[in-house]
One Martini backbone bead per residue (centre of mass of N, CA, C, O) as a GRO file, in nm:
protein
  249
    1UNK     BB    1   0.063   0.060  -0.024
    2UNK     BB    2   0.283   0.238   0.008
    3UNK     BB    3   0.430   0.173  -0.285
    4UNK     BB    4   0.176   0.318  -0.419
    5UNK     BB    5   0.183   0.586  -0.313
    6UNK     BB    6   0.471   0.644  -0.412
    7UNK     BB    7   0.437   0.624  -0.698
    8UNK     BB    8   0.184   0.818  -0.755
    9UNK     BB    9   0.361   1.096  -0.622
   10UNK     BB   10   0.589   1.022  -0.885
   11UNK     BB   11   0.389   1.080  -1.090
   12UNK     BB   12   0.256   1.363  -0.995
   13UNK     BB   13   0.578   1.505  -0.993
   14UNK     BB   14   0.636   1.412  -1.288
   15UNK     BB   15   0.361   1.588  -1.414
   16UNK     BB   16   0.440   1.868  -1.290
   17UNK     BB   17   0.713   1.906  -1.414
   18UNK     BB   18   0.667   1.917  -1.686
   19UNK     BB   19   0.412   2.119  -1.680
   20UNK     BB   20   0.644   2.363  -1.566
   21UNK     BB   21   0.808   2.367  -1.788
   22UNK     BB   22   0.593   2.381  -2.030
   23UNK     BB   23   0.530   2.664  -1.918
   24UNK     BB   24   0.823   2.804  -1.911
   25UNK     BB   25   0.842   2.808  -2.210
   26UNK     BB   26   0.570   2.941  -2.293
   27UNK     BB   27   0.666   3.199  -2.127
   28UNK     BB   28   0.899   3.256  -2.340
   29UNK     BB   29   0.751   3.286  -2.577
   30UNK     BB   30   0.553   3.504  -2.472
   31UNK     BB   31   0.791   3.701  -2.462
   32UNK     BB   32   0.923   3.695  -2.736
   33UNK     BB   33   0.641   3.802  -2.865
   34UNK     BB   34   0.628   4.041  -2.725
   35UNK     BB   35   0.925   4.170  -2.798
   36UNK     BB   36   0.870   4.152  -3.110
   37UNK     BB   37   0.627   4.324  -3.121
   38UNK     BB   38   0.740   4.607  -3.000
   39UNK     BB   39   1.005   4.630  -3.181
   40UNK     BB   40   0.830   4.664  -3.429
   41UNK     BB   41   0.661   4.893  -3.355
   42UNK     BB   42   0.878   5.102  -3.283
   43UNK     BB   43   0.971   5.102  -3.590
   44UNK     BB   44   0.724   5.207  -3.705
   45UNK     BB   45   0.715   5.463  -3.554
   46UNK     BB   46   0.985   5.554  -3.639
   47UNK     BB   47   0.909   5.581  -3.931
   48UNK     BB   48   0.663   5.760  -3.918
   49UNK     BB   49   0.821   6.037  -3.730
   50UNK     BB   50   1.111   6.078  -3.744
   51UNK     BB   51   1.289   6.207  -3.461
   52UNK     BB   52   1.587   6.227  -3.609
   53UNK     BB   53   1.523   6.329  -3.912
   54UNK     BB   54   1.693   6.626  -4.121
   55UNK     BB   55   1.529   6.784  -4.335
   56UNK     BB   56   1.699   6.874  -4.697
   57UNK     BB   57   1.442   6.797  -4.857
   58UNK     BB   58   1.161   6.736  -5.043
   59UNK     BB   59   1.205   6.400  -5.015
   60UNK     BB   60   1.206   6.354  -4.732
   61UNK     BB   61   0.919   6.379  -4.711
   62UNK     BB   62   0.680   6.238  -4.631
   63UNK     BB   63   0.353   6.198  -4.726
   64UNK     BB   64   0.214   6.189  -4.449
   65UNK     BB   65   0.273   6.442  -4.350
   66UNK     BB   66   0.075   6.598  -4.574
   67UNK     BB   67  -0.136   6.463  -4.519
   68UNK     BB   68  -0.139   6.513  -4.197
   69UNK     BB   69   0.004   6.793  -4.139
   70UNK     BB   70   0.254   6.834  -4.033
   71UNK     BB   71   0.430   6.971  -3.784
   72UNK     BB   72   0.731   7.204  -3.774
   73UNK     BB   73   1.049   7.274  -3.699
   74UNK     BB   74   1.265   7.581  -3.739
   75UNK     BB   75   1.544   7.773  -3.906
   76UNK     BB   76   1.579   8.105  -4.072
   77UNK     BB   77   1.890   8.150  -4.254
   78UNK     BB   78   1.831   8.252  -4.600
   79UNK     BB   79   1.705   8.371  -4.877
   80UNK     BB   80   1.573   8.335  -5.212
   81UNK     BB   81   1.540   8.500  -5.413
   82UNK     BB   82   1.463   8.321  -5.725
   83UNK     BB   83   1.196   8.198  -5.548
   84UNK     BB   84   1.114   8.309  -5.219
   85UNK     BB   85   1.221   8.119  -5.053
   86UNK     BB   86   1.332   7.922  -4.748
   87UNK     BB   87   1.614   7.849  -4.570
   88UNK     BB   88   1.555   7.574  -4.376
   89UNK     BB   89   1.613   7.466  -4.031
   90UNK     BB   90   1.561   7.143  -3.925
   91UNK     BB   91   1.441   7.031  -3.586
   92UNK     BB   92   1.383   6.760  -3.463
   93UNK     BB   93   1.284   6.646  -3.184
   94UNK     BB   94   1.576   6.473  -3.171
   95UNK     BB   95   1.869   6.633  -3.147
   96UNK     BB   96   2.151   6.505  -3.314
   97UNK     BB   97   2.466   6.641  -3.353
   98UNK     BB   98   2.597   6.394  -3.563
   99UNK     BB   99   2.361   6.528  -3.738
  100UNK     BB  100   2.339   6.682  -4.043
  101UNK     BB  101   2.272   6.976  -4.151
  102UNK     BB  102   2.045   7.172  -4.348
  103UNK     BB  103   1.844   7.349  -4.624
  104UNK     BB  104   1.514   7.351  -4.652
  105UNK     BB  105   1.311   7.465  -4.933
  106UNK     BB  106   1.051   7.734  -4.891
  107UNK     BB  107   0.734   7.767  -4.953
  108UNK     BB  108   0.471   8.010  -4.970
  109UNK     BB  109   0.153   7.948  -4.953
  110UNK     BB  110  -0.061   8.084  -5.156
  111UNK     BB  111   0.190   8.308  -5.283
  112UNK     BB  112   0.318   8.619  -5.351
  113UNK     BB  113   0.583   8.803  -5.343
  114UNK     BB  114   0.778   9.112  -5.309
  115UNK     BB  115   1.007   9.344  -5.299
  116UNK     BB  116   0.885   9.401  -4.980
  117UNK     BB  117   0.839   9.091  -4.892
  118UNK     BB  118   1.150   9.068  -4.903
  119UNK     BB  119   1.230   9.270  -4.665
  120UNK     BB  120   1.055   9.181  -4.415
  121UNK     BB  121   1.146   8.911  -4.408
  122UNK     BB  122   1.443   8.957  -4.331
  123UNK     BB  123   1.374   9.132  -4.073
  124UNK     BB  124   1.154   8.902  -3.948
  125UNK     BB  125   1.259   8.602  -4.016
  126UNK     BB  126   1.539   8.601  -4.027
  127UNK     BB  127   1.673   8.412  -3.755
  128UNK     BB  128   1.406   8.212  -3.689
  129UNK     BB  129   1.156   8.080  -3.566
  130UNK     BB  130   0.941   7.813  -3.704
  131UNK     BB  131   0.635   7.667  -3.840
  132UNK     BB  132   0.543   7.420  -4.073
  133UNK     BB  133   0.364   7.311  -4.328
  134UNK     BB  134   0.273   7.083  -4.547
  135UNK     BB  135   0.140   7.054  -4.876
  136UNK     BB  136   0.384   7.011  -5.074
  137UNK     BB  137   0.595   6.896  -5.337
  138UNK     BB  138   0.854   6.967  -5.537
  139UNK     BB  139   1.173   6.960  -5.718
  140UNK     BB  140   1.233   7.260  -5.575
  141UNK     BB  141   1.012   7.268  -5.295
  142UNK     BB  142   0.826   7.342  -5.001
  143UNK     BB  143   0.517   7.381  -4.959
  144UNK     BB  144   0.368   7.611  -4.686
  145UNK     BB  145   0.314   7.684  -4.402
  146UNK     BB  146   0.395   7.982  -4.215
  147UNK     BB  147   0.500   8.010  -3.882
  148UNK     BB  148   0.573   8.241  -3.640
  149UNK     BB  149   0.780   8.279  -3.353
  150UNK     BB  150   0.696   8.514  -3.097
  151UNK     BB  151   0.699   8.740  -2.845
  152UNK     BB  152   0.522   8.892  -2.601
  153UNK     BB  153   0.470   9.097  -2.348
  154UNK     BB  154   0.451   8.801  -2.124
  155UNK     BB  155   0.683   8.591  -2.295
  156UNK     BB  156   0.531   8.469  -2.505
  157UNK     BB  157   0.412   8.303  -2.731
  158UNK     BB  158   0.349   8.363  -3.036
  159UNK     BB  159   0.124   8.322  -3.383
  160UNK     BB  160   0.259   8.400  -3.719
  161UNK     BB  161   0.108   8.451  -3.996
  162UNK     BB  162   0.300   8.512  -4.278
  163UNK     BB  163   0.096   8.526  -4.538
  164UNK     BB  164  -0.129   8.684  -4.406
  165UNK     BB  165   0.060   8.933  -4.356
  166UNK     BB  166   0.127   8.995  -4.616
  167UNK     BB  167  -0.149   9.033  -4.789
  168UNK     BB  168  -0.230   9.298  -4.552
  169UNK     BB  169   0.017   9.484  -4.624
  170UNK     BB  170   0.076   9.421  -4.966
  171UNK     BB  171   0.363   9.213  -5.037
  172UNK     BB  172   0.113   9.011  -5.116
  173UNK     BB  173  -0.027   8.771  -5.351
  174UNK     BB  174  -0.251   8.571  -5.507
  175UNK     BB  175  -0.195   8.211  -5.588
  176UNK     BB  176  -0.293   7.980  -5.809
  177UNK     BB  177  -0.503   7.744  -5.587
  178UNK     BB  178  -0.665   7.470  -5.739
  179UNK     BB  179  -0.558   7.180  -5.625
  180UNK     BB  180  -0.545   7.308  -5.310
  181UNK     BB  181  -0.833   7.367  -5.247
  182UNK     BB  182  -0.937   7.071  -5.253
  183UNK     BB  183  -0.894   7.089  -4.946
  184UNK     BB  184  -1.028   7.054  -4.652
  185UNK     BB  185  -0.771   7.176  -4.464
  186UNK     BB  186  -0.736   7.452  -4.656
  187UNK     BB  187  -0.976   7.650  -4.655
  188UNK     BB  188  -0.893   7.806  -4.403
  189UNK     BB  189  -0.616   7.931  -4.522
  190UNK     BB  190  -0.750   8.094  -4.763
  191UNK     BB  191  -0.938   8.206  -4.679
  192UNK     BB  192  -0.739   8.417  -4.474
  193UNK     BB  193  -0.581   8.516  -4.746
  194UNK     BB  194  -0.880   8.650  -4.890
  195UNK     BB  195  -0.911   8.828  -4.603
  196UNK     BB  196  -0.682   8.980  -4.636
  197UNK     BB  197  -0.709   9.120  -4.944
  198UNK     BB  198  -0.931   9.269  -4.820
  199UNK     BB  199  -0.781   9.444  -4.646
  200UNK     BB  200  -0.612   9.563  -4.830
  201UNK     BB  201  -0.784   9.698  -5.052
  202UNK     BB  202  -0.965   9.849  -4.845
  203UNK     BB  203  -0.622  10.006  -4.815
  204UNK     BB  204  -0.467  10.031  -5.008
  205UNK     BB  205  -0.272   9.790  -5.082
  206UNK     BB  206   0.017   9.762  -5.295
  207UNK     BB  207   0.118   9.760  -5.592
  208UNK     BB  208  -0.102   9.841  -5.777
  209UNK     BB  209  -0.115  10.141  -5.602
  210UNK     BB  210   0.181  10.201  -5.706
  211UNK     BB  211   0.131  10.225  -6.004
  212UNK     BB  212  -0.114  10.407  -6.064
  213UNK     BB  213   0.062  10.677  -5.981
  214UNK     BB  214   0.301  10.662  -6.129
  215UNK     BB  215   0.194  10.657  -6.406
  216UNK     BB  216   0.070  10.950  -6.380
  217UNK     BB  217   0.284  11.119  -6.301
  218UNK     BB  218   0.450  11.033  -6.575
  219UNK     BB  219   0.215  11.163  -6.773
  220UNK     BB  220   0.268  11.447  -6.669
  221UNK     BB  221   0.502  11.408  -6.687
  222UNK     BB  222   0.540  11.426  -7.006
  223UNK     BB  223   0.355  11.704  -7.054
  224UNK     BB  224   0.543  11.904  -6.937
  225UNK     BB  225   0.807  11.832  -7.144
  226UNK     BB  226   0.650  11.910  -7.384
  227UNK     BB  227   0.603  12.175  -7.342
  228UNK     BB  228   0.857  12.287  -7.289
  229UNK     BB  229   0.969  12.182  -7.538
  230UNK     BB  230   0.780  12.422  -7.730
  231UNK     BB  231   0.869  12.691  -7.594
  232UNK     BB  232   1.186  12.652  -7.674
  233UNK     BB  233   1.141  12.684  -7.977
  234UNK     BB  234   0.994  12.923  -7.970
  235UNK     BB  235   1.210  13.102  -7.849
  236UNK     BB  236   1.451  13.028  -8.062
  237UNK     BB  237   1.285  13.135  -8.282
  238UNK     BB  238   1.281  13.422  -8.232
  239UNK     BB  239   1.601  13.481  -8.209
  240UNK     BB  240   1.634  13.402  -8.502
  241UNK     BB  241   1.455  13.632  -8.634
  242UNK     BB  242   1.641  13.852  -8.461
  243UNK     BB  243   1.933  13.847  -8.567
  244UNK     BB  244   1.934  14.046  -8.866
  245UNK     BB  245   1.828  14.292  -8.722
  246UNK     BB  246   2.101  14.314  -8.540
  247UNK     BB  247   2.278  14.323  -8.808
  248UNK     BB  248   2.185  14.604  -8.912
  249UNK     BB  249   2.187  14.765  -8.655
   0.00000   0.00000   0.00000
């Protein structure tokens, strides 16, 4: 009877026993599997975020950014005059100093600026930081919204939509946006920069106000050297009628 005992308790030891291993295994199988879910899982997200990555051209940008409206900040280092460019130094969320800087070409979407607001922009915007919204990208620059970020009163951050101010003080005027219209993200942004453009009309700023009043000028002066002229040739006209008469007498 003991030794019935001892048999079935060697057996139960010895079902417990293996039971533990193969419990053992598979929950090391499922740590296994769970640290290769997140592994995956983090690599995926790292490839969405790009937290490291300092975006040099317009090609860096992933698509997603544009379609997701992702922002950006950077600052912006010098402008290109032949295209009215921002060349910004994009800052990564992450910024790890062994990764080298580069400068990428930004226009602001949605307007021509003109040769004062380029100068605007000189004075207002380089050596700044801002925040970019991704809209679209060329093959030599990437169309984005563009914010300046800069202190208030309280020294607070405040945040200057770059297009709409430069359309409302007259230095840029409204670029044809038929393509990207059609985004309902972006109507909002359109709408406030032909918002900002009846203010400009309605205050007569703009280059339009600065062309026809000079034109005018013009052709007052124009017409002042024409009589000028007229008045001369006839003034040397008498002298030359009497040069005969004083030379009799």
């Amino acid at each position: 009877m003991s030794e019935n005992k001892n048999f079935i308790m060697d057996e139960i030891n010895s079902v417990f026993d293996r039971f533990a291993n193969l419990l053992e295994r598979d929950i090391k199988g499922v740590h296994i599997g769970c640290y290769s879910v997140a592994l995956i899982s983090l690599t995926i997200a790292l490839r969405k975020v790009r937290p490291f990555s300092k975006f040099k051209r317009p090609n860096d940008i992933p698509n997603h950014f544009i379609n997701e409206k992702r922002e950006l900040t950077g600052q912006v280092k010098s402008i290109d005059p032949n295209g009215t460019l921002l060349m910004v130094e994009h800052k990564p969320l992450v910024d790890i100093p062994l990764i080298k800087s580069g400068q990428l070409p930004v226009k602001i979407s949605g307007i021509n600026v003109s040769g004062l607001g380029m100068n605007w922009i000189q004075s207002v915007v380089v050596n700044r930081e801002i925040k970019f919204v991704p809209v679209s990208k060329d093959a030599d620059f990437l169309q984005c919204q563009v914010i300046l970020v800069q202190k208030n009163k309280n020294k607070r951050d405040e945040l200057l939509n770059v297009g709409e101010s430069l359309v409302k003080i007259g230095f840029a005027q409204l670029a044809p946006t038929h393509s990207l219209a059609q985004d309902p993200a972006l109507l909002s942004y359109f709408k406030k920069l032909q918002a900002a453009e009846s203010v400009a009309l309605r205050n007569q700023l703009g280059l339009k106000y600065y062309i026809k009043p000079t034109k005018a000028a013009l052709r007052s002066l124009a017409r002042n050297l024409t009589n000028l002229s007229k008045y001369l040739t006839f003034v040397v006209q008498q002298q030359i009628q009497k040069v005969p008469q004083m030379a009799r007498a």
